mmCIF file of C-alpha atoms in Angstrom:
data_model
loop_
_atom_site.group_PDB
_atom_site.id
_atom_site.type_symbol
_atom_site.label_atom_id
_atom_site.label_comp_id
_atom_site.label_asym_id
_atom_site.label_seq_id
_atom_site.Cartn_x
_atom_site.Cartn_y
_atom_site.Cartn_z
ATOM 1 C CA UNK A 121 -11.874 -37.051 -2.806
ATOM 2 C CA UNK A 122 -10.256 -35.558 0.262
ATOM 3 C CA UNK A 123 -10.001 -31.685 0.609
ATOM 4 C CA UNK A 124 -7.361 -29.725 2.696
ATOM 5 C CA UNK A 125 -8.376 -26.683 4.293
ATOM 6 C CA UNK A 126 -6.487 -23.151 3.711
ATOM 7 C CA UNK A 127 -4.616 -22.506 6.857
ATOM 8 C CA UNK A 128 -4.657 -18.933 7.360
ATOM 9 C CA UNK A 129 -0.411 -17.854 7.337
ATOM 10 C CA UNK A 130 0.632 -16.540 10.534
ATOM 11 C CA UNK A 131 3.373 -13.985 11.375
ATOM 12 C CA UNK A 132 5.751 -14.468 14.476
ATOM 13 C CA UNK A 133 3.462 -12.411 16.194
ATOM 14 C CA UNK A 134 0.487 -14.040 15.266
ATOM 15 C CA UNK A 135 1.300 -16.967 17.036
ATOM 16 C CA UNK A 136 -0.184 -16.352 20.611
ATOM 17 C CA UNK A 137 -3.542 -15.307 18.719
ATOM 18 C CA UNK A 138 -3.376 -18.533 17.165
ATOM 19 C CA UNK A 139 -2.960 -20.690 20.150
ATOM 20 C CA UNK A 140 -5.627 -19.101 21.528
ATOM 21 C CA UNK A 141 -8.070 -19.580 19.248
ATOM 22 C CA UNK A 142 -6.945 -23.302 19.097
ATOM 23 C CA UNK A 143 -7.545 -23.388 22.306
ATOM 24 C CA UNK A 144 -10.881 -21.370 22.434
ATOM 25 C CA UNK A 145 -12.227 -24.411 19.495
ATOM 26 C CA UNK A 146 -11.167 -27.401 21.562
ATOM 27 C CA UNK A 147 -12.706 -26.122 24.645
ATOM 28 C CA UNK A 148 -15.766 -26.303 22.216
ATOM 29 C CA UNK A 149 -15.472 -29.447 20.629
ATOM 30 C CA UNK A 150 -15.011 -30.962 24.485
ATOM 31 C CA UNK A 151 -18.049 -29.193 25.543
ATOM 32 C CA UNK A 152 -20.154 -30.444 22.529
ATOM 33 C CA UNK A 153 -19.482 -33.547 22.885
ATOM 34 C CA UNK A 154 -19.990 -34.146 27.131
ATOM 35 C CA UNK A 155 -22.833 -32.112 26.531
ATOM 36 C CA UNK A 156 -21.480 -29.013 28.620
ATOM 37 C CA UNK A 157 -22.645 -25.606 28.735
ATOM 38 C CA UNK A 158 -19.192 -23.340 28.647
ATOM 39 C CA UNK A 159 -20.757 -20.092 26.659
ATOM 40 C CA UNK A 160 -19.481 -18.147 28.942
ATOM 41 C CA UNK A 161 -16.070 -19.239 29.294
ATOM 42 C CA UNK A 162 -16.111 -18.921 25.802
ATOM 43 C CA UNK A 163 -16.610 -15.480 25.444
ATOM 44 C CA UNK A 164 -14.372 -14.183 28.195
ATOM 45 C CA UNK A 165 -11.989 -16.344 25.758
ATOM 46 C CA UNK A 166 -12.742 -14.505 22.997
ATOM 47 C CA UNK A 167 -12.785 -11.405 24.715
ATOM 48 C CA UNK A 168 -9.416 -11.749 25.521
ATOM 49 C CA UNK A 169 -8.502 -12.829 22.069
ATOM 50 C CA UNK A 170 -9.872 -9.214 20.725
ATOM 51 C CA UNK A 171 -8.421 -7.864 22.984
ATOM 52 C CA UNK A 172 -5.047 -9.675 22.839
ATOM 53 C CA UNK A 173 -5.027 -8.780 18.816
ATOM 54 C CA UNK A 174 -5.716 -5.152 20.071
ATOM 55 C CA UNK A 175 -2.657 -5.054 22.228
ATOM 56 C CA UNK A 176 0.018 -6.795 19.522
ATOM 57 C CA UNK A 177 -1.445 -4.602 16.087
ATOM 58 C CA UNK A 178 -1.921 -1.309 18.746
ATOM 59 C CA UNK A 179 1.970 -1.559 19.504
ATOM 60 C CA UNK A 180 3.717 -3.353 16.477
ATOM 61 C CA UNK A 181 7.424 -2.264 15.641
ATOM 62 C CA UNK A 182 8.664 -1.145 12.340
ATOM 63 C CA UNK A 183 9.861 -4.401 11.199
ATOM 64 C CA UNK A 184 6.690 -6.085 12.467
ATOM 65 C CA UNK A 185 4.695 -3.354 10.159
ATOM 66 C CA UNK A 186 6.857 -3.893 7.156
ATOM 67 C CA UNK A 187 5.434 -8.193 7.566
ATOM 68 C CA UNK A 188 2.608 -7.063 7.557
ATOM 69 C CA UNK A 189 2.797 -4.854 4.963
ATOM 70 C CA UNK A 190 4.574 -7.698 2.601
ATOM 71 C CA UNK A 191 1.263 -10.319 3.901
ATOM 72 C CA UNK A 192 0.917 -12.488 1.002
ATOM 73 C CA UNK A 193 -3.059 -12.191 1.239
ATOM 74 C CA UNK A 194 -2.664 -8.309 2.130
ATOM 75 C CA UNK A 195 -5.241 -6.781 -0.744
ATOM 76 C CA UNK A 196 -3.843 -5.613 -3.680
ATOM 77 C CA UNK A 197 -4.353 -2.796 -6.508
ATOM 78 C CA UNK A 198 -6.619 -4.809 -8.566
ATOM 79 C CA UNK A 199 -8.202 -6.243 -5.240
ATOM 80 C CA UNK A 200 -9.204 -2.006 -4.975
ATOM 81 C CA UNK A 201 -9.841 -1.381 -7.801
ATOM 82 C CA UNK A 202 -12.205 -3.929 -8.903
ATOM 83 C CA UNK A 203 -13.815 -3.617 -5.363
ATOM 84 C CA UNK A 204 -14.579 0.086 -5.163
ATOM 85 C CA UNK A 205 -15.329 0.772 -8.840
ATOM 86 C CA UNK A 206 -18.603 0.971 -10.324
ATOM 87 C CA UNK A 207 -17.387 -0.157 -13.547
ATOM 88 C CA UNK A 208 -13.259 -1.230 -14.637
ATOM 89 C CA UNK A 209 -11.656 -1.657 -18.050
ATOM 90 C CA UNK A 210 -7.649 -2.875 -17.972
ATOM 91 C CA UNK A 211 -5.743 -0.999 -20.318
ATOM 92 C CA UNK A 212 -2.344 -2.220 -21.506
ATOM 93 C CA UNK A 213 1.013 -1.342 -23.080
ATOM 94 C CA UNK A 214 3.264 1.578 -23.405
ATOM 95 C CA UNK A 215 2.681 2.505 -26.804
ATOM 96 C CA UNK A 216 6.813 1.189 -27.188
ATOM 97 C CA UNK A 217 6.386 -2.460 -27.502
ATOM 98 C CA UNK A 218 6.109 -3.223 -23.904
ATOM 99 C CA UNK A 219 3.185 -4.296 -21.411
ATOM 100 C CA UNK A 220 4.499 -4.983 -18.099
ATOM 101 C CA UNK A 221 2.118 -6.773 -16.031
ATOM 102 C CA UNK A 222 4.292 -5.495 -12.364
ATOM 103 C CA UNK A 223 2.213 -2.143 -13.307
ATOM 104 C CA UNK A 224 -1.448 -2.144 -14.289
ATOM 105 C CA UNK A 225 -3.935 0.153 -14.990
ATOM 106 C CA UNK A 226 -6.954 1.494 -16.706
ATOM 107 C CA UNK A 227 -10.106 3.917 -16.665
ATOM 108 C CA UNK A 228 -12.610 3.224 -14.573
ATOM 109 C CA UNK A 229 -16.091 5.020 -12.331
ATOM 110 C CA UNK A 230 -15.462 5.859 -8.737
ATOM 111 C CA UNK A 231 -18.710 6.823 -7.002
ATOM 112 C CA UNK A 232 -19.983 7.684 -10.911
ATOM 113 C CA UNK A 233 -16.945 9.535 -11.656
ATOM 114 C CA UNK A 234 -14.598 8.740 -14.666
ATOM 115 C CA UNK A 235 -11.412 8.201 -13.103
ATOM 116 C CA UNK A 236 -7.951 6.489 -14.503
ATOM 117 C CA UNK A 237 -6.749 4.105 -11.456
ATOM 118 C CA UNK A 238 -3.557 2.329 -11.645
ATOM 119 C CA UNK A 239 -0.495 0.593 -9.254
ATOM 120 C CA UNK A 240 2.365 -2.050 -8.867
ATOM 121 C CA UNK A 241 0.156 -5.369 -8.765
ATOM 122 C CA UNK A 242 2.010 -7.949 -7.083
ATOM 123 C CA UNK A 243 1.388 -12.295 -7.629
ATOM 124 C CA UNK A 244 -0.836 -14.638 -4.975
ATOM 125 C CA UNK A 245 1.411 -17.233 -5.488
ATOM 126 C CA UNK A 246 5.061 -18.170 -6.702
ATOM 127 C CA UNK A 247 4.245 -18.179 -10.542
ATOM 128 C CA UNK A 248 2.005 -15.551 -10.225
ATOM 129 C CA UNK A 249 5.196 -13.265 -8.793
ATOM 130 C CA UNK A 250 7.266 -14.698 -10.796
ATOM 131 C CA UNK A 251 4.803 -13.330 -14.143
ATOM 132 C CA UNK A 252 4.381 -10.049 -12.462
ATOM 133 C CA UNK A 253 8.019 -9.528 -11.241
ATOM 134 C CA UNK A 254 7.129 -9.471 -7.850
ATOM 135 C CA UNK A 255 5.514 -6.130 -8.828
ATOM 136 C CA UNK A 256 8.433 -4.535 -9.783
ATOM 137 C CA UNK A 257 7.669 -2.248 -12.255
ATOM 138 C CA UNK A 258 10.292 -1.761 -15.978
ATOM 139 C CA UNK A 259 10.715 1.035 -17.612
ATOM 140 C CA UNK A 260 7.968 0.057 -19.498
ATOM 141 C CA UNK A 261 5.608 -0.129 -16.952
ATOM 142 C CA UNK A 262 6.305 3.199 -16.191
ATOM 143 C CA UNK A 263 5.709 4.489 -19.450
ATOM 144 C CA UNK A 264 2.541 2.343 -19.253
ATOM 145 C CA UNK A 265 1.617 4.429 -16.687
ATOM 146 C CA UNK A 266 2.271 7.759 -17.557
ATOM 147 C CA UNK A 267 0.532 7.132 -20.983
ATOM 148 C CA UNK A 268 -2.751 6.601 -18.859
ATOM 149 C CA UNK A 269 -1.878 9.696 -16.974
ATOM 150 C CA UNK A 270 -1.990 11.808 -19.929
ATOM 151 C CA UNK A 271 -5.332 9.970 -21.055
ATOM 152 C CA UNK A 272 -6.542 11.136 -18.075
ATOM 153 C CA UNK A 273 -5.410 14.568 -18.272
ATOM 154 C CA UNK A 274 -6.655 15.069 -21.595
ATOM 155 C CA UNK A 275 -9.782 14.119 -20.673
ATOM 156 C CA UNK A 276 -10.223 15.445 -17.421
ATOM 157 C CA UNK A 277 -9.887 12.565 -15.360
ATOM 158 C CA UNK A 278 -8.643 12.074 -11.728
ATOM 159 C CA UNK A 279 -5.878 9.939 -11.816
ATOM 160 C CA UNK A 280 -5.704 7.420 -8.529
ATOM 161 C CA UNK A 281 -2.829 5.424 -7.854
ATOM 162 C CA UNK A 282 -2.167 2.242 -5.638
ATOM 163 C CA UNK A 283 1.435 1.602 -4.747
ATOM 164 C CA UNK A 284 2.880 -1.636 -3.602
ATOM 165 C CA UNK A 285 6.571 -2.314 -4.824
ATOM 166 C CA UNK A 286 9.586 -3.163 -3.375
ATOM 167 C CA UNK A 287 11.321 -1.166 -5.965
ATOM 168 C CA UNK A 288 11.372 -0.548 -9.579
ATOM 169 C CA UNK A 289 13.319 -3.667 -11.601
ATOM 170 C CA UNK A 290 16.249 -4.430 -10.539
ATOM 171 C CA UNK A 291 17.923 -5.854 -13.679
ATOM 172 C CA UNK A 292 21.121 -4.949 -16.304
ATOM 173 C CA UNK A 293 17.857 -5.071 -19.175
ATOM 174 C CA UNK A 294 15.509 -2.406 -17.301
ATOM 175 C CA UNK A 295 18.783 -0.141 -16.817
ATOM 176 C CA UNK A 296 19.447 -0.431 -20.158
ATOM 177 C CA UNK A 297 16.017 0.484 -21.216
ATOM 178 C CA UNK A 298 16.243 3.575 -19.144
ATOM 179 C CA UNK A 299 14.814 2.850 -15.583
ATOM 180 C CA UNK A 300 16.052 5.596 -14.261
ATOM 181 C CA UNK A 301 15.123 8.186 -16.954
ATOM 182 C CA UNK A 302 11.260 6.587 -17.116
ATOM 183 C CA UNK A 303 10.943 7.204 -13.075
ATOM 184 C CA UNK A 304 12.362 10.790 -13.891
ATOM 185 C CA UNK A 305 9.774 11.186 -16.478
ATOM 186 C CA UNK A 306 7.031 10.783 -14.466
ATOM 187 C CA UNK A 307 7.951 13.190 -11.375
ATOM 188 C CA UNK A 308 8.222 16.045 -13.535
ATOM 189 C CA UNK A 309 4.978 15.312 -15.830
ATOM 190 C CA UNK A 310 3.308 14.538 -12.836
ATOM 191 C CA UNK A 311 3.275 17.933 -11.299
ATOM 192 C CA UNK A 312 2.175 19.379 -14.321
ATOM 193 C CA UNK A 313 -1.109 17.696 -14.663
ATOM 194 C CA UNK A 314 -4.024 19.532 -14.863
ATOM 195 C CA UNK A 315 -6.609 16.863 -12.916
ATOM 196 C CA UNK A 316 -6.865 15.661 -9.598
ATOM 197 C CA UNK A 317 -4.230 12.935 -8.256
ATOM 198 C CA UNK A 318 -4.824 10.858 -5.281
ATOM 199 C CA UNK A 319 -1.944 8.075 -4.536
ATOM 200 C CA UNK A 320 -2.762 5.800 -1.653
ATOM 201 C CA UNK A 321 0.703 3.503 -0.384
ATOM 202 C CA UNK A 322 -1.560 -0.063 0.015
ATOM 203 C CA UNK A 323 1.477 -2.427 1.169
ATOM 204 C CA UNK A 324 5.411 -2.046 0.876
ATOM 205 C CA UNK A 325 6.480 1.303 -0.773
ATOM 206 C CA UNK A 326 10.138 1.278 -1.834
ATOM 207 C CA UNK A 327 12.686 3.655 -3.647
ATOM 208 C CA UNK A 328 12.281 5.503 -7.016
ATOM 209 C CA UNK A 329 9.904 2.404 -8.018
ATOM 210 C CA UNK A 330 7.046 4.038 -5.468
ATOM 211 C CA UNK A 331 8.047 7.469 -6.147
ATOM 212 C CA UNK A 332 7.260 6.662 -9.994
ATOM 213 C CA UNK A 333 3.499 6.763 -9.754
ATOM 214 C CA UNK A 334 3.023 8.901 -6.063
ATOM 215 C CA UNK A 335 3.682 12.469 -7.484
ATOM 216 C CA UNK A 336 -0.079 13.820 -5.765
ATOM 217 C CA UNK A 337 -2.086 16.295 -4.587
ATOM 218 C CA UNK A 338 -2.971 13.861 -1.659
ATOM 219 C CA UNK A 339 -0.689 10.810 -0.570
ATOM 220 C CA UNK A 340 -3.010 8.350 1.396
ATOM 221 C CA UNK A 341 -1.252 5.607 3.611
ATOM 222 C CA UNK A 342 -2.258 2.526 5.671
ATOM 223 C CA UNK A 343 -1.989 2.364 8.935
ATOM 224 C CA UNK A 344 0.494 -0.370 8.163
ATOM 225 C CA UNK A 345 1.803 -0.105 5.214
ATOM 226 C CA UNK A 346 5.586 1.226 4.417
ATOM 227 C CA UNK A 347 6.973 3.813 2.772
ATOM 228 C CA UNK A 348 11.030 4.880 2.289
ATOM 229 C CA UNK A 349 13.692 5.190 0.256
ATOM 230 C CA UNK A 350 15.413 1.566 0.334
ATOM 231 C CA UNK A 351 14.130 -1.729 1.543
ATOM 232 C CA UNK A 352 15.245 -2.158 5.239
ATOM 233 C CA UNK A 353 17.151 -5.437 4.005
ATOM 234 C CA UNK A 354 19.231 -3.443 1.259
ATOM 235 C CA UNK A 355 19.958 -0.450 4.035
ATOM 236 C CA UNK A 356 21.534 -2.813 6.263
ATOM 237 C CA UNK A 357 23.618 -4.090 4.079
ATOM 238 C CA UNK A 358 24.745 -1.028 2.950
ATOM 239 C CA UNK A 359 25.533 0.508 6.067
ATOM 240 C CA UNK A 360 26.270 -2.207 8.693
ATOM 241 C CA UNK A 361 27.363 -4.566 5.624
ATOM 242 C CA UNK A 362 24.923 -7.230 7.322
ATOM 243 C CA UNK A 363 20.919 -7.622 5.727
ATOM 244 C CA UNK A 364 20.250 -9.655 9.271
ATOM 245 C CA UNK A 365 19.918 -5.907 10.945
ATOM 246 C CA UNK A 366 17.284 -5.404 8.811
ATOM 247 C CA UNK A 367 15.189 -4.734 12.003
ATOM 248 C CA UNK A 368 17.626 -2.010 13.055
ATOM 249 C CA UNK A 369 17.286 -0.071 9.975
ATOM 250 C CA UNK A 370 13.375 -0.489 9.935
ATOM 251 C CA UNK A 371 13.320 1.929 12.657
ATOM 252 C CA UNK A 372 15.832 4.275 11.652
ATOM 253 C CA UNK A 373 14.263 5.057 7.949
ATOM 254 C CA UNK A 374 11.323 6.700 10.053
ATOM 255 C CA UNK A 375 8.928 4.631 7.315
ATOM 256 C CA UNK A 376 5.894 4.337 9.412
ATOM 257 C CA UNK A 377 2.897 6.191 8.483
ATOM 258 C CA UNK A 378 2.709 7.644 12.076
ATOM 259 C CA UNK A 379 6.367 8.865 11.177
ATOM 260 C CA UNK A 380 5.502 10.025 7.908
ATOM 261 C CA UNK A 381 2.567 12.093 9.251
ATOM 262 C CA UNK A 382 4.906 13.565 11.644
ATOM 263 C CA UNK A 383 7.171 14.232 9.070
ATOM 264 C CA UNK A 384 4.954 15.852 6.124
ATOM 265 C CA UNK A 385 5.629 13.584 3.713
ATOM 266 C CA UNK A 386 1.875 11.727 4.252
ATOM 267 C CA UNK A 387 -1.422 13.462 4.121
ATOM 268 C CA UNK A 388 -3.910 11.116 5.512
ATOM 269 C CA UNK A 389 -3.416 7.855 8.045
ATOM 270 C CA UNK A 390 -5.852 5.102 6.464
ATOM 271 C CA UNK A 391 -6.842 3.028 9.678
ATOM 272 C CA UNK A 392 -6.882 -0.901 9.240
ATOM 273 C CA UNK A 393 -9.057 -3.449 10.472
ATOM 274 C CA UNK A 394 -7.465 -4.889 13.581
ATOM 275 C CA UNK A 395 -5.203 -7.228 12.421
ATOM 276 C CA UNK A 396 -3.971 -5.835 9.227
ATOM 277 C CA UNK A 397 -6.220 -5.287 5.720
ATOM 278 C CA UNK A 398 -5.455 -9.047 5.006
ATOM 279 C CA UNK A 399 -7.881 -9.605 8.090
ATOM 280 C CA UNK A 400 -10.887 -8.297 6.817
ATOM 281 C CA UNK A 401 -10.528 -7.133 3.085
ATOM 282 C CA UNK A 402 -13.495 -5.720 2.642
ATOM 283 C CA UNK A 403 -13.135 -3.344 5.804
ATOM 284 C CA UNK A 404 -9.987 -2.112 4.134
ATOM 285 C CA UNK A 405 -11.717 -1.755 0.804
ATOM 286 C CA UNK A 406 -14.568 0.363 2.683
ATOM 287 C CA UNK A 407 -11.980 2.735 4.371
ATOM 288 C CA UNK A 408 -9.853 3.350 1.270
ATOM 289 C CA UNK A 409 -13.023 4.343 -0.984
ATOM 290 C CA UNK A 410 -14.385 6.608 1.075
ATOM 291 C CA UNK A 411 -10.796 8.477 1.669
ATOM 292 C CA UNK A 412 -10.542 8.579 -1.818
ATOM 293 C CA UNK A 413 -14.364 9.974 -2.435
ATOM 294 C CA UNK A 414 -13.999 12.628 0.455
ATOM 295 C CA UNK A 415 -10.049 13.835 -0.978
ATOM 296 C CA UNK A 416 -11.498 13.556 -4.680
ATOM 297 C CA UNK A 417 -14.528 15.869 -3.540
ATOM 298 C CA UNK A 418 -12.182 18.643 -2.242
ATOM 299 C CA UNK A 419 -9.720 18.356 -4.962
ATOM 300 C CA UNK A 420 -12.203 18.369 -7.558
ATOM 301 C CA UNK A 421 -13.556 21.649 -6.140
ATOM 302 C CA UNK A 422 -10.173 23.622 -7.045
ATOM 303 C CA UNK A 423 -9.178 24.796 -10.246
ATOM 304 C CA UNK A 424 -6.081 23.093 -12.258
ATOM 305 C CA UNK A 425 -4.195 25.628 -11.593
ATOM 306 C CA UNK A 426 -4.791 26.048 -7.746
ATOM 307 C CA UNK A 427 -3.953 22.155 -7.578
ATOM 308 C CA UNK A 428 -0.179 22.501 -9.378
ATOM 309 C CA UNK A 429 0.530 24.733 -7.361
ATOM 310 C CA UNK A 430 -0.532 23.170 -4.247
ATOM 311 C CA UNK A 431 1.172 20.222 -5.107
ATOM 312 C CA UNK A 432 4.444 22.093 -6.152
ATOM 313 C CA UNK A 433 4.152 23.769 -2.310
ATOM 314 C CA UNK A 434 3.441 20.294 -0.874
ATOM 315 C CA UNK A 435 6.888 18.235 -2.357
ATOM 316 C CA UNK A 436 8.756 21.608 -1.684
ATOM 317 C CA UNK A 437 8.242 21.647 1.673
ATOM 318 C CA UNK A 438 9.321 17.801 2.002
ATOM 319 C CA UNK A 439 13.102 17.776 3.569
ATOM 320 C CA UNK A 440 13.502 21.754 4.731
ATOM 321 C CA UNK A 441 14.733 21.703 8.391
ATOM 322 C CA UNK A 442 15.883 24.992 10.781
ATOM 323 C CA UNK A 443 19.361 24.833 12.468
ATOM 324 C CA UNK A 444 19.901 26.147 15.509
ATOM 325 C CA UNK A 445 22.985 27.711 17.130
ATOM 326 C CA UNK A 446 24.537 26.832 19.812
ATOM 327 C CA UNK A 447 25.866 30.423 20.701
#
């Protein structure tokens, strides 16, 4: 029976790297075959490839961050979490009648701790979104989530979360249900929490739907990832009335995590492997565990009520600007 191989899937940027390393294999094949040495060649060819993926990932627009961002094989929460816990139990429903699977989430050991991790949790495949909503969380996952919260806070458990979403749900049902008022929920009990929270933005980090579950002492980003307050697609049609400036409005909404840094809204830059976390998953995984050991180790050395305070200072902060006068 005849098997296909997985092609990896490229961006538009991608494509040079790729034609390179077609190139780089038939130069071998040809060599194999007349029984020619070309090591050499090869590695100044591969040299230049690294180097070549240094120069496109080193220098990558807005819009080129937010593709990679939204890679369909970029690593997701339970990709984390089952990698960098010592031990993982799911936990599911709201306690209302509602389990949404867009939001997941249970108790877990990080580094031997007892710790409650939870995030959006996108599909691999069209079904798979289509089950998951694309990882756009309803009211109920919401509740979902803030139901673990408490667990943890009652018994005194860091709370991590992974966000990925373009945005909460979208539909007339979830508004009905009380979208809005669930998101609202969980900023204010958020800040009152007692334990340690650590929120780390993974992929694509959109409107109230990421704001939901990154209420934190420390906000962790990817070097690629994205993080604003509408989807770059919805912007432009809002203000130019046309989604194709999408680009355009990528750089604008400052949602870079070099931007964010700038702008106080991130903590910590979470470098990726060159060529994006879907590149080498387990590189990722190995940079996003220890950032959330070291934060977890300072936070964990404060008391509760140092940390609400500290984390009321920290969203305060976020927005307050000087003017100057002209005269």
């Amino acid at each position: 029976m005849a098997t296909t191989e997985r092609k990896p899937l490229l961006l538009d940027f991608e494509k040079p790297l790729a034609e390179l390393a077609t190139r780089i294999e038939q130069i071998r094949q040809l060599a194999e075959e007349n029984g020619v040495d070309v090591s050499g060649q090869i590695r100044q060819l591969e040299a230049r490839a690294m180097q070549l993926r240094e120069e496109i990932f080193g220098s990558l627009s807005p819009s080129q961050r937010l593709q990679v961002a939204r890679h369909p094989r970029r690593p997701s929460t339970l990709d984390y979490i089952q990698a960098i816990s010592d031990e993982w139990m799911e936990l599911h429903g709201d306690r209302c009648g509602s389990n949404d699977p867009a939001l997941v989430g249970g108790v877990g050991r990080l580094g031997g701790q007892p710790v409650v991790m939870l995030g959006n949790q996108k599909g691999r495949d069209t079904k798979d979104n289509i089950a998951r909503n694309f990882g756009m969380a309803s009211p109920g996952g919401y509740r979902k989530a803030m139901r673990l919260m408490e667990h943890a806070n009652k018994f005194g458990m860091p709370i991590l979360t992974f966000i990925d979403t373009p945005g909460a749900l979208p539909t007339v049902v979830a508004e009905r249900q009380g979208a809005g008022e669930a998101i609202a929920y969980n900023l204010r009990e958020m800040f009152s929490l007692d334990v340690p929270i650590v929120c780390a933005v993974i992929g694509e980090a959109f409107s109230g739907g990421a704001l939901g579950i990154s209420i934190g002492d420390r906000l962790l980003m990817f070097e690629h990832a994205v993080y604003t307050v509408i989807t770059p697609e919805a912007c432009a049609a809002i203000l130019w009335k046309d989604a194709a400036k999408a680009p355009q409005a990528a750089a604008v909404l400052k949602m870079t995590a070099p931007d964010l840094k700038h702008l106080g809204i991130i903590d910590q830059i979470l470098p990726e492997p060159i060529g994006g976390a879907h590149s080498d998953p387990l590189g990722a995984v190995t940079t996003l565990k220890q950032a959330l050991l070291d934060n977890l180790e300072e936070l964990n050395r404060l008391a509760p009520s140092e940390r609400r305070q500290m984390r009321y200072e920290k969203f305060r902060k976020i927005g307050v600007f000087t003017e100057l006068s002209h005269s």
